[in-house]
XYZ file of C-alpha atoms in Angstrom:
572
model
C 223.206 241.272 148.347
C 223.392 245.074 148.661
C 221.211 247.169 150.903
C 218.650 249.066 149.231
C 218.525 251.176 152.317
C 216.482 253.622 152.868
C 215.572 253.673 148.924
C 211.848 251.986 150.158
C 211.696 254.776 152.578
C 211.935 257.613 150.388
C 209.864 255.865 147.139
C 212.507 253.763 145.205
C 210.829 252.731 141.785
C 208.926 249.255 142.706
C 209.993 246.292 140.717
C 206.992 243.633 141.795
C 209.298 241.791 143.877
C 207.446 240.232 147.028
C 207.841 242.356 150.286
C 205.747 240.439 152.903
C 203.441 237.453 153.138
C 200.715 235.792 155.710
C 197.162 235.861 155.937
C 196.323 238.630 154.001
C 198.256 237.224 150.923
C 201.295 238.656 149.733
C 202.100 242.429 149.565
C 204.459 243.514 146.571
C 206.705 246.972 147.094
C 204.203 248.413 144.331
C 201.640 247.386 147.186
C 204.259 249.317 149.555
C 204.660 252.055 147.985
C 201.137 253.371 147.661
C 199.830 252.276 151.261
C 203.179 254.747 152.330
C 202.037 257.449 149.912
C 198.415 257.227 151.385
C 199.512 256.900 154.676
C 201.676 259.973 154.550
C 199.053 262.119 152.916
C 196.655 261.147 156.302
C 199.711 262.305 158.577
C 200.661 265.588 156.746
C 197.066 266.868 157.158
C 196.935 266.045 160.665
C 200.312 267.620 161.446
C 202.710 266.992 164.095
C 205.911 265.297 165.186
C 204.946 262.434 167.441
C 202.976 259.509 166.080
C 202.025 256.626 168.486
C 201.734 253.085 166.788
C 200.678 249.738 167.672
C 200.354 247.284 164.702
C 200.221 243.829 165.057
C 200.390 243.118 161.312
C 204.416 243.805 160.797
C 203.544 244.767 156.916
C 201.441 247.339 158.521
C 204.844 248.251 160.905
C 206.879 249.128 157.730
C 204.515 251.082 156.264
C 203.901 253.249 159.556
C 207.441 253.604 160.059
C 208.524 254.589 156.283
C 205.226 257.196 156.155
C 206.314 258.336 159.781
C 209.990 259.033 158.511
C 208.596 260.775 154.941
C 206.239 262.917 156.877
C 209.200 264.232 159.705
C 207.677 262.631 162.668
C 208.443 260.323 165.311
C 207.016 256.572 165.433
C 206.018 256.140 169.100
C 205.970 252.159 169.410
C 203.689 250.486 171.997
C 204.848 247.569 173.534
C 201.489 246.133 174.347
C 197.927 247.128 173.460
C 196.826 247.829 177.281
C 194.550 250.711 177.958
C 197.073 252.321 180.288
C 199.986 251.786 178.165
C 198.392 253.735 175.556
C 197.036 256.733 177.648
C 200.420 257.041 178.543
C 202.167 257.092 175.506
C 198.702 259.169 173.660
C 200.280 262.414 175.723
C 201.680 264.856 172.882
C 200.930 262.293 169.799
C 198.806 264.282 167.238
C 197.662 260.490 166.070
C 197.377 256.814 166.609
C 197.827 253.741 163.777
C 196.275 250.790 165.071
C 195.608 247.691 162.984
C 192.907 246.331 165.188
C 189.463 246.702 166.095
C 190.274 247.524 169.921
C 189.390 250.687 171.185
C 191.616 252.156 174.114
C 189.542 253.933 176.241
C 191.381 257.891 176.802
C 193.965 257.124 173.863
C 190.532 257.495 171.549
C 190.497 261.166 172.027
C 193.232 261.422 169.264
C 192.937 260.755 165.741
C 193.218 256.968 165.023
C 193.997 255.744 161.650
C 194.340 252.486 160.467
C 197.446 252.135 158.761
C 196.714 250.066 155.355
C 193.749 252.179 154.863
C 193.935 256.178 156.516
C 190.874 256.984 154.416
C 188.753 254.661 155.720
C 187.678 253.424 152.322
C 189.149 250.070 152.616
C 192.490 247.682 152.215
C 193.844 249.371 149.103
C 194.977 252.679 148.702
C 193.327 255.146 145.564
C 195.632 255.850 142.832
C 196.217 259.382 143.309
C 197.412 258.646 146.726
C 200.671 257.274 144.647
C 200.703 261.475 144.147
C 202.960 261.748 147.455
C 206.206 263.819 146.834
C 208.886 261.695 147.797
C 211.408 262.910 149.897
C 214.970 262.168 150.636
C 215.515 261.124 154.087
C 218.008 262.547 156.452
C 219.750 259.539 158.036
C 220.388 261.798 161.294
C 216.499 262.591 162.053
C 214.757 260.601 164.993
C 212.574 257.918 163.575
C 211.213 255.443 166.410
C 210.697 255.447 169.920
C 210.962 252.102 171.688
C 210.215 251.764 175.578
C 212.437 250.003 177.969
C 213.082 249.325 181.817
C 216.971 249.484 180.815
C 219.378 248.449 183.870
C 217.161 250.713 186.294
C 213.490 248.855 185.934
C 211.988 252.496 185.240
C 210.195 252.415 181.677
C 211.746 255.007 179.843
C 211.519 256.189 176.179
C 214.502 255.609 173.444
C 214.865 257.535 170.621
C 216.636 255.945 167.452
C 217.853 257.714 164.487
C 217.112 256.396 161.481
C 221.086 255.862 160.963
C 221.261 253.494 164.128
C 218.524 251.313 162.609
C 219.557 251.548 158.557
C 223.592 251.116 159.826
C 222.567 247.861 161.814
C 221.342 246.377 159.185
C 224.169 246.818 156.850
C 226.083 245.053 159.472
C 223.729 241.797 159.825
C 223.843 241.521 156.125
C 227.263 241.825 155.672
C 227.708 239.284 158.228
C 224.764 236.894 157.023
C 223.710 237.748 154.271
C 225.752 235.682 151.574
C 224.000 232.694 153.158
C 220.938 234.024 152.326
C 218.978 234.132 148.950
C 216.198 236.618 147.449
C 213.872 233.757 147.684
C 214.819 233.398 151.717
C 211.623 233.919 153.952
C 211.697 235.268 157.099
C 209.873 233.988 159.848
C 209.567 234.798 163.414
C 208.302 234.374 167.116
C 209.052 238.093 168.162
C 206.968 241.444 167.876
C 208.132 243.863 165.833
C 206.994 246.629 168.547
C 210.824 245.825 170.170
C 214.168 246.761 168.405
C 215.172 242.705 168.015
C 211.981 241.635 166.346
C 211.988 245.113 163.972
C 215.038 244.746 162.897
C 215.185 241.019 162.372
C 212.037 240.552 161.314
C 211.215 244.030 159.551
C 213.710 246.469 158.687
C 216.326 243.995 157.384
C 214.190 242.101 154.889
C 212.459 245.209 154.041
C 215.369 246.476 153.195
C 217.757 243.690 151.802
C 214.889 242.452 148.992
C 213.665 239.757 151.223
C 210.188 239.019 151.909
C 208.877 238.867 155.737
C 206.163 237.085 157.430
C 203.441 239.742 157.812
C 201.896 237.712 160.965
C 203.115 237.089 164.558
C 202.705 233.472 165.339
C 203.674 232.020 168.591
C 203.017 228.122 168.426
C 205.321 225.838 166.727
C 202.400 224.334 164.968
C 201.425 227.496 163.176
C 204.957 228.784 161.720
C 206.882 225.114 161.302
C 204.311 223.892 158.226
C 204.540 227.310 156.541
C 208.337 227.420 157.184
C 208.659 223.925 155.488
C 206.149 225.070 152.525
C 208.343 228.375 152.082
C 211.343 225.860 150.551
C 213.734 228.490 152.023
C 213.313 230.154 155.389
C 215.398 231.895 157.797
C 213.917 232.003 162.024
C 213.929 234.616 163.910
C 212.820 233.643 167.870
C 213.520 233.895 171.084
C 214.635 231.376 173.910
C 211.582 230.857 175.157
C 209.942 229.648 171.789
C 213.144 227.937 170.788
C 213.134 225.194 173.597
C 209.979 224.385 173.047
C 210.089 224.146 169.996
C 213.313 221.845 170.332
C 211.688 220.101 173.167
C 209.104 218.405 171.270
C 211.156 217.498 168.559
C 209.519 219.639 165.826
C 212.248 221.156 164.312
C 212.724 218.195 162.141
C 209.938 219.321 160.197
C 212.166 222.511 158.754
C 215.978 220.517 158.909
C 215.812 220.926 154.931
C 214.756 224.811 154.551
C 216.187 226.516 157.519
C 219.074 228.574 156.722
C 220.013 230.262 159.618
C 218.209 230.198 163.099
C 218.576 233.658 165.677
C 217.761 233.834 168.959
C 217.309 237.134 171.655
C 216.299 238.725 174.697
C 217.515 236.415 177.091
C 220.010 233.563 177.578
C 219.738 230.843 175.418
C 220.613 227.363 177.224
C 223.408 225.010 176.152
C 221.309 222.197 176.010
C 219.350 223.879 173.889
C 221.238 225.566 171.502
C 223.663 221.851 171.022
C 219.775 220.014 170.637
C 218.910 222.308 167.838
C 222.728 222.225 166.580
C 222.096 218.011 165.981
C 218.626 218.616 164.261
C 219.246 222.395 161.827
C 222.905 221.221 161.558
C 224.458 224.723 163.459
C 222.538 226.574 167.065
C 221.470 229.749 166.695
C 222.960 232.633 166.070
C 222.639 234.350 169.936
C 222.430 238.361 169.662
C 223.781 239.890 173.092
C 222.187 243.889 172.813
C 219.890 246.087 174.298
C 217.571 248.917 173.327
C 219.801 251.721 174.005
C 223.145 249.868 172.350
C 221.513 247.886 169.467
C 223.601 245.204 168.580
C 226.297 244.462 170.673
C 227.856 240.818 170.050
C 226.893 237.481 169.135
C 227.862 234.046 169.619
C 227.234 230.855 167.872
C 227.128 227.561 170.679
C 228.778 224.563 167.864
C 231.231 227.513 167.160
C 231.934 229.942 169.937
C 230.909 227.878 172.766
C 230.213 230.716 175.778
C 232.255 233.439 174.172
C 230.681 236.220 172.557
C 232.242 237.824 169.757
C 231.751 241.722 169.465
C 229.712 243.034 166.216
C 232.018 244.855 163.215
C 232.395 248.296 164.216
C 231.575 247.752 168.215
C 234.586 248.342 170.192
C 233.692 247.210 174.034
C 235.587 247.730 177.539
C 235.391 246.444 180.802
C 235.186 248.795 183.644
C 237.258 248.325 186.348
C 235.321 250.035 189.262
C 231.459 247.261 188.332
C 233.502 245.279 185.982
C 230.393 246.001 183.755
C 230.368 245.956 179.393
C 230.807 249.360 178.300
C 230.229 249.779 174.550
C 230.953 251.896 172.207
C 228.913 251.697 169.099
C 227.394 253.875 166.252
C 224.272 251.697 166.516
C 224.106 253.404 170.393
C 221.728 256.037 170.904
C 222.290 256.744 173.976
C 225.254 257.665 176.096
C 228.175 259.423 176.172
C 229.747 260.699 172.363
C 233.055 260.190 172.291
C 232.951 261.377 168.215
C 230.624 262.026 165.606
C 227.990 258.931 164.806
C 229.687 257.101 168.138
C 228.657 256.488 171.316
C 229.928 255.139 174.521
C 227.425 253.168 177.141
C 227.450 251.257 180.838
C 225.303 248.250 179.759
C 224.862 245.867 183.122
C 226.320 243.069 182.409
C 229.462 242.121 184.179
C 232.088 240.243 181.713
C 235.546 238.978 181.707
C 237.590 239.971 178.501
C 239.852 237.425 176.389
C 243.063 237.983 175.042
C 241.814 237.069 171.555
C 239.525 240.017 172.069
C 236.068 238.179 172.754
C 234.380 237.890 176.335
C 232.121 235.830 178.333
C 229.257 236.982 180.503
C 229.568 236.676 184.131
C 226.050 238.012 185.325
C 224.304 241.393 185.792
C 225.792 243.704 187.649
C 223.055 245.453 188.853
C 222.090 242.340 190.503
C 224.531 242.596 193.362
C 222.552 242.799 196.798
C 223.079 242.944 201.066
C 221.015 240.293 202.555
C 222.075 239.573 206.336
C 224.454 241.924 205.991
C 226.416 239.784 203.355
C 227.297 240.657 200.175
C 225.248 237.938 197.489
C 225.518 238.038 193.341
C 221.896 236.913 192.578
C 223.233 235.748 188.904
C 226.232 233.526 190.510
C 223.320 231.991 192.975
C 220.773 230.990 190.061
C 223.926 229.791 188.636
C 224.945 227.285 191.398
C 220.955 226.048 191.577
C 220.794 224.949 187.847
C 223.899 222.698 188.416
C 221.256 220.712 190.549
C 220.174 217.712 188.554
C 216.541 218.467 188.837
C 216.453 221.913 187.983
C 216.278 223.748 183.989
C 215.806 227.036 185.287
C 216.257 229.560 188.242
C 215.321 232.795 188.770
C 215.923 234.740 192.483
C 215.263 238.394 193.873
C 215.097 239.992 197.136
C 211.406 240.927 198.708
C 210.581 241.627 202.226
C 209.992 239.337 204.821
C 209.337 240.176 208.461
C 211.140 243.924 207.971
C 214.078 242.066 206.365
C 215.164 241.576 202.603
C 215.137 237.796 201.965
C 215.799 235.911 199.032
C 213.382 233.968 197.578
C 213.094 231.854 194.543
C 211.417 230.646 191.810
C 212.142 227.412 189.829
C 211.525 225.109 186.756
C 212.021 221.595 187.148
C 212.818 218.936 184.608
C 210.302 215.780 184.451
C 212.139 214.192 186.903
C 212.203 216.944 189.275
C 208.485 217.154 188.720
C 207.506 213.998 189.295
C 209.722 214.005 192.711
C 207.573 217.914 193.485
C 204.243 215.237 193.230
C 205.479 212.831 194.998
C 207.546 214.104 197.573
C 205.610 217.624 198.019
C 207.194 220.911 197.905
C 208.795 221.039 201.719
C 210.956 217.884 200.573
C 212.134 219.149 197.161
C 212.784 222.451 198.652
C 215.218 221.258 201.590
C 216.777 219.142 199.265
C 217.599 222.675 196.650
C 219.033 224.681 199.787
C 220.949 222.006 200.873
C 222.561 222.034 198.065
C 223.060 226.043 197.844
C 224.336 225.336 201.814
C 227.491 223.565 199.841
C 228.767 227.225 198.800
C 226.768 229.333 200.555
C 225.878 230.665 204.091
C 222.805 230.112 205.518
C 221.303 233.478 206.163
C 221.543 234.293 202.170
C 219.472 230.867 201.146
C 216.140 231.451 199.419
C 213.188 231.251 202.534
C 210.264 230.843 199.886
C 210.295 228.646 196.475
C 207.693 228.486 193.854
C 207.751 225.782 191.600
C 206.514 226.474 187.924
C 206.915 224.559 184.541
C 208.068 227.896 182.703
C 209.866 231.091 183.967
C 207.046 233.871 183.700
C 209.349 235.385 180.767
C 207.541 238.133 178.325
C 207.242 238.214 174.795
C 210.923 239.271 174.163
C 212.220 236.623 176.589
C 212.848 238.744 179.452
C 211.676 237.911 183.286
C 209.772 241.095 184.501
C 210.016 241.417 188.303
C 206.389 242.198 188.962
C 206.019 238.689 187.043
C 208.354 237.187 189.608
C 207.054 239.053 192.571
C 203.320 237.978 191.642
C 204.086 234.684 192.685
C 204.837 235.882 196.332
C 201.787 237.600 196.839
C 200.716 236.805 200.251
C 196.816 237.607 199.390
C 196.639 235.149 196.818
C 193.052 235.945 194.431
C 195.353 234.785 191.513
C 196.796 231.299 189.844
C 200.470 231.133 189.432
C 200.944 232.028 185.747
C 203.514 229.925 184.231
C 203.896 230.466 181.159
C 201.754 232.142 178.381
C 201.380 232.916 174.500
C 198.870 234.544 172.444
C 198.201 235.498 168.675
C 195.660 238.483 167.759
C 192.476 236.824 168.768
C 193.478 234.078 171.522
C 195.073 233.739 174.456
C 196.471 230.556 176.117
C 197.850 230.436 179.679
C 199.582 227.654 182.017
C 198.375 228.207 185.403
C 198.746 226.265 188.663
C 195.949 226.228 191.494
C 197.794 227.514 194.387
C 197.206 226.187 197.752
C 196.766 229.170 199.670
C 194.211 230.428 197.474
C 191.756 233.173 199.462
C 189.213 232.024 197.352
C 189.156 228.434 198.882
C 188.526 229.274 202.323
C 184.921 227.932 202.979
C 184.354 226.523 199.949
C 183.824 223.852 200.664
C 185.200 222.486 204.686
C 187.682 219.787 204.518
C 187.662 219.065 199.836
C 188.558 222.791 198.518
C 187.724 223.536 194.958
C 187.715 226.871 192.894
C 184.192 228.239 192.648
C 183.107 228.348 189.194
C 182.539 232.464 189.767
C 186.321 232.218 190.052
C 187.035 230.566 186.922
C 184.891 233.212 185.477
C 186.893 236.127 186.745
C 190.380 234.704 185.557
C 188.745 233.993 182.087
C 187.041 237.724 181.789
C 191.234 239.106 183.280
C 192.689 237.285 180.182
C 190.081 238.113 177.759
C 190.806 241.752 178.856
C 194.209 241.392 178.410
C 193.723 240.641 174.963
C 190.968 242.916 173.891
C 193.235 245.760 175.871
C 189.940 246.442 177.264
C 187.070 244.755 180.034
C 184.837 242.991 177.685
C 180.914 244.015 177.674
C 179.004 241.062 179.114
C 175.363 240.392 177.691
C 174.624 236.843 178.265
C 176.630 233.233 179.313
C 175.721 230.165 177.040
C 176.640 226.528 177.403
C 177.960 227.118 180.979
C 179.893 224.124 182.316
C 181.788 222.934 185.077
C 182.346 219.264 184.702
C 185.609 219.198 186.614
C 186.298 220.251 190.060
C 189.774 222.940 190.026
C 191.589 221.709 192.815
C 194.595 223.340 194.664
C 198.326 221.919 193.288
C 196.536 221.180 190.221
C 198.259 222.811 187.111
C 196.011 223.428 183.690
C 195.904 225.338 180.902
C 193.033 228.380 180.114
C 192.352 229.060 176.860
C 190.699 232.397 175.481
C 189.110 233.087 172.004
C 187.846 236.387 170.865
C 185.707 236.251 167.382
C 186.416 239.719 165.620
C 185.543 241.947 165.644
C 183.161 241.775 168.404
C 181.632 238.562 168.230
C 181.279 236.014 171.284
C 184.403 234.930 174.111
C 185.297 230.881 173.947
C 186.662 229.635 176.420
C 187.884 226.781 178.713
């Protein structure tokens, strides 16, 4: 199927054809092109080139970003909805599209419109906003900014053309798309405020005549029965979501309708990519990128096994000083040009080039650290701990202890391993993991503290964020151990374990220890701000229970519910 690229962005005639669906019912590129026309008529009066957006309809996304690129501005995409996050970003943005009722504190102070309706008049746009002059686009002007931590940890901005974005997606349906039908639905676990889940789940539908799931949802139960009512669907997830989703068994439900299954922002298991291989028929399609590269390579378990396969058009190196993946790629905005529409860039992962012009990861190189004075790859450790039997995931860094760096570590067991953490207590499990590290590796460079959880702490996109990691080494512990997490627009749900050194168990009570029910209260009112993006304004508690005692080691889940727009917080 060809690209219609960018003819939506610069106001192709509309045909009726479906462009997105959820919720709100199903929007038709007639629908598309007058919310962009009235959008862009909001913009031009405001003025200005930098446009900060948050939308956590992704309908709402493609409208932002086509009105954004019609109106010569820059789309300045939040990756969260957190008051800080958004004075931040607010500094030099003549305005704000938000989709939700939220309010964000300094970022206010600009002009906020809502991006289906800029007049404020409601869901559907006038007729004369249709009116808009359509212009054509210039492939080489800047259209979004993502953020990233890149190989350094610092959040930094990344500007992509709209070339880098429009080119990509040539390339995934040339690869893909003759698998793929107009009547192919895409669905998917990942936010469209990061490059994977906008291209993926946005840009490429949008622009290959497909129609896209409008809403974000996280639970398998939510997107599996509309998947298996849309007769022909297409996934696109992350790990995380995929193995639970293959864990319980629930991909059965869509064995008949799922076309093609893709899968980013962090490693994908073997286990779990050959378990989803038996029930969809093929694993997922695994994209290997970042935000500055795009693209880079992909790999397909039941047909590549570990080697990953560079993208048409990518060229990539391994340099010899770090042994690191340098690419060079016209999807790359950043870097070194080497000639026009091309450029060259130092990712951080260290690989090991084949002959028949593949390669296979061998762990970050950035992850290379002195502890005891020895030399220790942090990737090659993790490595050597999940060949235990008892262990699905590790995760290690480096934090001070006593005036010295120290490794420490954080782990996810399987149900064995679990049941042998109850029974045998952590002290027992954990000499049995470094005795088994002690096999390979010296003493001195052998984790000193382990945390067991039932999930790596990984974000939205799949990634483990340090601070996550670190948080579970806090030595002033006022917080559970978050294990895992996932949340839609109005709830919140959260896997925490008790820990034992809790401060807020000392004296209550001597000798049988139990969380405080004042304590439950603050970790309820920390997630509900962490979905509002704001501290919630208290007037009154109803139908206040505590029926069960919280007691330390125990692990449970919290569950939030906000009623919009600013009705009462459920919780328990």
């Amino acid at each position: 199927m060809p690209i219609a690229a960018p003819s939506l962005f610069h106001g192709a005639p509309a045909s009726g054809r479906t462009v997105s669906f959820g919720r709100t019912g199903e929007r038709s590129d007639h629908d598309f092109r007058d919310h962009v026309a009235a959008l862009c008529h909001a913009l031009e009066k405001i003025g200005g080139k930098r446009v900060l957006v948050y939308t956590e309809d992704s309908y709402a996304a493609a409208v932002c970003l086509a009105a954004v690129a019609q109106t010569g501005s820059v789309a300045v995409l939040a990756p969260n909805r957190q008051p800080e996050t958004f004075r931040r970003l607010a500094v030099g943005a003549s305005a704000a599209l938000v989709d939700t009722d939220v309010a964000f504190g300094e970022a206010a102070a600009i002009e906020m419109l809502a991006p289906l309706a800029p007049s404020g008049s409601g869901s559907r746009p006038t007729r004369s906003a249709s009116a808009w002059q359509w212009r054509e686009l210039d492939p080489d002007s800047p259209l979004a900014e993502f953020r990233t931590s890149g190989t350094t940890g610092e959040d930094k901005g990344v500007v992509k053309r709209l070339r880098h974005l429009v080119d990509e997606v040539e390339t995934l349906e040339a690869l893909f798309g003759n698998g793929l039908t107009e009547r192919t639905r895409i669905f998917g676990t990942v936010s469209h405020q990061h490059i994977y889940g906008l291209l993926f789940r946005v840009m490429w539908p949008l622009l290959a005549g497909r129609a896209f799931q409008s809403d974000l949802l996280l639970h398998p139960q939510e997107i599996l029965p509309q998947m298996t009512d849309a007769a022909d669907a297409l996934l696109v997830s992350s790990p995380v979501h995929l193995k639970r989703m293959e864990l319980t068994g629930e991909l059965k439900s869509i064995a008949s309708v799922c076309r093609a299954t893709f899968s980013s922002g962090g490693p994908l298991d073997a286990a779990t990519a050959h378990g989803i291989a038996s029930t969809l028929g093929e694993s997922p399609v695994e994209i290997l990128g970042s935000t500055e590269t795009g693209g880079v390579a992909i790999r397909q378990r039941s047909r590549d096994d570990e080697v990953w396969q560079p993208l048409p058009h990518v060229s990539v190196e391994r340099d010899s000083e770090g042994e690191r993946l340098v690419v060079t790629s016209p999807f790359a905005s950043e870097g070194d040009p080497v000639e026009p529409g091309q450029c060259r860039f130092r990712m951080g992962d260290r690989i090991e080039l084949l002959p028949e012009g593949g390669f296979l990861l061998m762990g970050r190189g950035d992850r290379i650290v002195k502890v005891g004075e020895k030399r220790l790859s942090l990737p090659a450790m993790e490595s050597d701990l999940e060949r235990h039997p008892r262990v699905r995931e590790a995760a290690l860094l480096v934090l001070d202890q006593g005036g010295q760096g120290r490794v420490h570590a954080v782990v996810s067991l399987d149900e064995k391993g679990r049941v042998e953490l109850r029974e045998g207590g952590r002290r027992s499990l954990s000499t049995a993991l470094g005795n088994h590290l002690a096999l390979r590796w010296d003493r001195v460079l052998l984790p000193r503290l382990w945390r067991y959880v039932d999930e790596l702490p990984r974000d939205a996109q799949g990634k483990l964020p340090r601070k996550r990691l670190e948080a579970l080494f806090d030595r002033e512990r006022r917080d559970p151990v978050r294990i895992g997490e996932s949340r839609s627009p109005h709830r919140i749900e959260r896997r925490i374990e008790i820990p034992n050194d809790l401060s807020f168990l000392h004296g209550h009570f001597e000798g049988f220890p139990v969380v405080a029910g004042v304590v439950q209260l603050r970790w309820v009112m920390e997630a509900a701000t962490d979905l509002l993006g704001e501290p919630p304004r208290i007037t009154g508690l109803e139908a206040l229970k505590f029926p069960d005692p919280l007691l330390p080691g125990q692990t449970l889940d919290l569950e939030v519910e906000v009623a919009p727009p600013s009705g009462p917080i459920r919780f328990r």
